[in-house]
Short mmCIF file of C-alpha atoms in Angstrom, two decimals:
data_model
loop_
_atom_site.label_atom_id
_atom_site.label_comp_id
_atom_site.label_asym_id
_atom_site.label_seq_id
_atom_site.Cartn_x
_atom_site.Cartn_y
_atom_site.Cartn_z
CA MET E 1 -8.89 6.95 -12.58
CA THR E 2 -8.48 5.23 -9.22
CA ILE E 3 -10.42 4.34 -6.10
CA PHE E 4 -8.20 3.74 -3.07
CA VAL E 5 -8.97 1.38 -0.19
CA CYS E 6 -6.68 1.80 2.81
CA MET E 7 -6.39 -0.25 5.98
CA ASP E 8 -4.12 0.12 8.98
CA ASP E 9 -3.39 -1.52 12.35
CA THR E 10 -5.05 -4.85 11.55
CA ASP E 11 -2.62 -7.26 13.23
CA ASN E 12 -0.80 -8.25 16.39
CA LEU E 13 2.71 -9.61 16.95
CA ASN E 14 1.62 -13.22 16.38
CA SER E 15 -0.75 -12.80 13.45
CA ARG E 16 -0.59 -12.28 9.71
CA GLY E 17 0.38 -8.72 8.78
CA THR E 18 -1.65 -5.88 7.33
CA GLY E 19 -0.05 -6.44 3.93
CA ARG E 20 -1.32 -10.00 3.75
CA LEU E 21 -4.82 -8.90 4.75
CA ALA E 22 -4.74 -6.14 2.13
CA ARG E 23 -3.90 -8.71 -0.55
CA ALA E 24 -6.73 -10.95 0.65
CA VAL E 25 -9.21 -8.07 0.54
CA ALA E 26 -7.87 -7.13 -2.90
CA ALA E 27 -8.54 -10.68 -4.11
CA GLU E 28 -12.15 -10.43 -2.93
CA LEU E 29 -12.63 -7.01 -4.52
CA ALA E 30 -11.09 -8.27 -7.76
CA LYS E 31 -14.11 -10.56 -8.20
CA THR E 32 -16.12 -7.44 -9.03
CA TYR E 33 -13.68 -4.60 -9.67
CA PRO E 34 -10.42 -4.25 -11.65
CA VAL E 35 -7.68 -4.16 -9.01
CA ARG E 36 -4.41 -2.68 -10.26
CA GLY E 37 -2.32 -3.55 -7.25
CA VAL E 38 -1.58 -3.14 -3.54
CA THR E 39 0.97 -0.77 -2.03
CA ARG E 40 2.62 -0.55 1.37
CA HIS E 41 3.38 2.82 2.96
CA GLN E 42 5.69 3.39 5.90
CA LEU E 43 4.37 5.58 8.72
CA TYR E 44 6.12 7.21 11.69
CA VAL E 45 7.82 4.92 14.18
CA HIS E 46 7.73 6.68 17.56
CA PRO E 47 7.34 5.60 21.22
CA ASP E 48 4.06 7.52 21.48
CA ILE E 49 2.52 5.57 18.59
CA PRO E 50 1.23 2.05 19.32
CA TYR E 51 2.20 -0.21 16.42
CA THR E 52 2.83 -3.90 15.89
CA SER E 53 6.18 -4.23 14.17
CA HIS E 54 6.80 -1.67 11.41
CA ASN E 55 3.83 0.76 11.46
CA SER E 56 2.84 0.50 7.83
CA CYS E 57 -0.53 0.66 6.09
CA GLY E 58 -1.81 -1.14 2.99
CA VAL E 59 -3.61 0.46 0.07
CA ILE E 60 -5.59 -1.30 -2.66
CA HIS E 61 -5.73 0.50 -6.01
CA ILE E 62 -8.91 -0.08 -8.02
CA ILE E 63 -9.21 1.18 -11.59
CA ALA E 64 -12.61 2.86 -11.52
CA ASP E 65 -14.12 6.32 -11.66
CA GLY E 66 -17.06 8.07 -10.06
CA TYR E 67 -18.70 7.77 -6.66
CA GLN E 68 -21.35 5.13 -7.27
CA TYR E 69 -19.02 2.25 -6.38
CA LEU E 70 -17.62 3.62 -3.14
CA ASP E 71 -20.20 2.23 -0.73
CA GLU E 72 -20.14 -1.27 -2.20
CA ILE E 73 -16.34 -1.33 -2.20
CA PHE E 74 -16.32 -0.15 1.41
CA GLU E 75 -18.80 -2.83 2.49
CA ILE E 76 -16.86 -5.62 0.77
CA ALA E 77 -13.59 -4.52 2.42
CA ARG E 78 -15.29 -3.98 5.77
CA GLU E 79 -16.81 -7.46 5.78
CA GLU E 80 -13.49 -9.10 4.90
CA MET E 81 -11.69 -7.17 7.63
CA LEU E 82 -14.30 -7.98 10.28
CA ASN E 83 -14.23 -11.66 9.29
CA ASP E 84 -10.46 -11.65 9.86
CA PHE E 85 -10.38 -9.41 12.93
CA ILE E 86 -7.38 -10.07 15.18
CA GLU E 87 -7.70 -9.57 18.94
CA GLY E 88 -5.35 -6.84 20.07
CA SER E 89 -5.55 -4.94 16.79
CA ASP E 90 -7.11 -1.49 16.28
CA PRO E 91 -8.09 -1.49 12.61
CA GLY E 92 -9.20 1.45 10.51
CA LEU E 93 -10.65 1.43 6.98
CA SER E 94 -11.11 4.21 4.47
CA VAL E 95 -12.24 4.35 0.84
CA ALA E 96 -11.92 7.34 -1.47
CA ASN E 97 -12.16 8.33 -5.09
CA HIS E 98 -9.02 10.10 -6.31
CA GLU E 99 -11.00 13.35 -6.61
CA GLN E 100 -11.69 13.35 -2.88
CA ILE E 101 -8.00 13.28 -1.97
CA LYS E 102 -7.20 16.98 -1.75
CA PRO E 103 -3.85 18.68 -0.97
CA SER E 104 -4.67 18.79 2.76
CA LEU E 105 -4.91 14.99 2.86
CA ILE E 106 -1.67 14.57 0.91
CA ALA E 107 0.01 16.86 3.46
CA TYR E 108 -1.53 14.84 6.28
CA GLY E 109 -0.12 11.67 4.75
CA LYS E 110 3.36 13.17 4.65
CA ASP E 111 2.98 14.40 8.23
CA ALA E 112 2.06 10.86 9.31
CA GLN E 113 5.57 9.78 8.36
CA SER E 114 7.25 12.19 10.77
CA THR E 115 4.64 13.40 13.29
CA VAL E 116 2.39 11.94 15.98
CA LEU E 117 -1.17 12.53 14.76
CA THR E 118 -4.58 12.01 16.35
CA GLN E 119 -7.83 10.26 15.56
CA GLU E 120 -9.59 13.62 15.84
CA LYS E 121 -7.56 15.07 12.99
CA ALA E 122 -8.11 11.99 10.83
CA ARG E 123 -11.86 11.99 11.43
CA THR E 124 -12.17 15.74 10.84
CA LEU E 125 -10.34 15.44 7.53
CA ALA E 126 -12.56 12.56 6.48
CA LYS E 127 -15.71 14.52 7.35
CA ASN E 128 -14.58 17.67 5.54
CA LEU E 129 -13.51 15.77 2.43
CA GLY E 130 -16.54 13.48 2.34
CA ILE E 131 -14.41 10.35 2.74
CA ARG E 132 -15.89 7.28 4.36
CA LEU E 133 -13.71 6.28 7.33
CA GLU E 134 -14.44 3.78 10.09
CA GLY E 135 -12.69 2.17 13.00
CA LEU E 136 -13.39 -1.56 13.15
CA GLY E 137 -12.36 -2.53 16.66
CA GLY E 138 -10.03 -1.95 19.58
CA SER E 139 -9.00 1.65 20.11
CA GLU E 140 -9.71 2.37 16.43
CA ASP E 141 -6.32 4.11 16.13
CA GLY E 142 -6.01 2.55 12.68
CA VAL E 143 -8.15 5.38 11.31
CA ILE E 144 -5.06 7.60 11.58
CA GLY E 145 -2.89 5.52 9.25
CA SER E 146 -5.83 4.63 7.07
CA MET E 147 -6.37 8.27 6.11
CA ALA E 148 -2.62 8.80 5.72
CA GLY E 149 -2.35 5.94 3.25
CA LEU E 150 -4.88 7.57 0.93
CA GLY E 151 -2.80 10.73 0.65
CA LEU E 152 0.46 8.85 0.19
CA ALA E 153 -0.94 6.48 -2.43
CA LEU E 154 -2.35 9.28 -4.57
CA THR E 155 1.09 10.83 -5.02
CA SER E 156 2.32 7.69 -6.82
CA ASN E 157 5.74 8.48 -5.36
CA ASP E 158 5.71 6.68 -2.02
CA GLY E 159 6.02 3.18 -0.67
CA ARG E 160 6.34 -0.06 -2.58
CA PHE E 161 4.08 -2.55 -4.35
CA LEU E 162 3.12 -5.66 -2.42
CA GLN E 163 1.21 -6.83 -5.47
CA ILE E 164 1.26 -5.69 -9.09
CA GLY E 165 0.88 -7.70 -12.27
CA VAL E 166 2.11 -11.24 -11.62
CA ILE E 167 5.35 -10.39 -9.80
CA ARG E 168 4.36 -12.36 -6.70
CA GLU E 169 4.47 -15.53 -8.80
CA LEU E 170 8.17 -14.93 -9.55
CA VAL E 171 10.48 -15.71 -6.64
CA GLY E 172 14.25 -15.81 -6.49
CA PRO E 173 16.56 -14.68 -9.32
CA GLN E 174 14.82 -13.66 -12.56
CA THR E 175 15.88 -12.16 -15.87
CA ALA E 176 15.21 -8.47 -16.29
CA GLN E 177 12.95 -9.20 -19.25
CA THR E 178 10.86 -11.67 -17.24
CA LEU E 179 10.26 -9.02 -14.59
CA LEU E 180 9.44 -6.38 -17.20
CA ASP E 181 6.91 -8.74 -18.75
CA ALA E 182 5.37 -9.45 -15.33
CA GLY E 183 4.16 -5.91 -14.62
CA ILE E 184 7.25 -3.77 -14.00
CA ASP E 185 7.63 -0.72 -16.26
CA ASP E 186 11.36 -0.12 -15.81
CA ILE E 187 14.39 -1.25 -13.84
CA TYR E 188 17.00 1.23 -12.63
CA THR E 189 20.14 1.02 -10.54
CA THR E 190 20.13 3.32 -7.54
CA ASP E 191 22.92 5.30 -9.22
CA GLY E 192 20.78 6.03 -12.27
CA ARG E 193 21.48 3.36 -14.93
CA ARG E 194 18.60 1.76 -16.78
CA VAL E 195 18.65 -2.06 -16.83
CA THR E 196 17.07 -3.98 -19.71
CA SER E 197 18.88 -7.33 -19.60
CA GLY E 198 20.75 -9.71 -17.32
CA ILE E 199 19.81 -11.50 -14.11
CA ILE E 200 18.23 -9.68 -11.16
CA TRP E 201 19.15 -11.50 -7.97
CA ASN E 202 16.71 -11.80 -5.09
CA ASP E 203 16.07 -14.08 -2.09
CA GLU E 204 15.17 -17.59 -3.24
CA ASN E 205 11.69 -17.60 -1.72
CA LYS E 206 10.72 -13.95 -2.20
CA SER E 207 9.45 -11.76 -5.02
CA VAL E 208 10.91 -8.38 -5.91
CA LYS E 209 9.34 -5.20 -4.48
CA PRO E 210 9.03 -2.43 -7.10
CA CYS E 211 7.99 1.11 -6.22
CA PRO E 212 5.42 3.55 -7.59
CA VAL E 213 7.27 6.45 -9.24
CA LYS E 214 5.37 9.02 -11.31
CA ASP E 215 2.55 6.56 -12.05
CA GLN E 216 5.03 3.89 -13.15
CA VAL E 217 6.16 0.65 -11.53
CA ILE E 218 9.92 0.88 -11.01
CA LEU E 219 12.23 -1.79 -9.63
CA PHE E 220 15.45 -0.48 -8.12
CA VAL E 221 18.58 -2.62 -8.05
CA GLU E 222 22.12 -2.26 -6.75
CA GLU E 223 25.28 -3.67 -8.29
CA VAL E 224 27.18 -5.78 -5.75
CA ASP E 225 30.32 -7.64 -6.85
CA GLY E 226 29.21 -7.46 -10.46
CA GLU E 227 25.68 -8.77 -9.78
CA LEU E 228 22.43 -6.80 -9.86
CA LYS E 229 20.49 -7.29 -6.64
CA ALA E 230 16.87 -6.19 -6.10
CA VAL E 231 16.39 -3.42 -3.55
CA LYS E 232 13.47 -3.26 -1.11
CA ARG E 233 12.63 0.34 -0.35
CA ASN E 234 10.15 1.82 2.14
#
């Protein structure tokens, strides 16, 4: 069972990104709660939507059940976000148990990838579903993406992992087995072949970016000139 913590619009063009903040908040939460990982979810890029660079939100996945932990988790995340508030940002924070994320919120999350949505809709959804949602500065437009991230994360078929297992400790080319031992469940080529051996090539100073697929952690690769190269998907 999972509790999801989602944050959006926490940066400006000259600051650290939302993904880095999400990993920092995850590290603080991990002192008390079992954090499975952090995912990134791409939202709609449109002239009518103010965003910093890519318009993505970050979601922390905590392995826990029930409702008794929600307030404490929210307060820990809220304090970390306020302590690292960036002028010019419009952050939003939400926390929900998986049982609170109903089909209407999943649909909202999908809509947020192709439609201009409003704070009013986000706040109404949160109220009706009993989800704690708060804007933490600026225009508070981050509440829109924060609610969207909850719905997208629950599907386990969207976005990519920014953190899972120990993959961030492995940069550059790695053997397939090393990556599988580090927290990846399977490796597949984009044309459907399963990979269990060989070298997976990646940028020298970067870790691979696997994706959530049907509750599994899947790394996609492409064969280029006989070499398997890690793919970064949205």
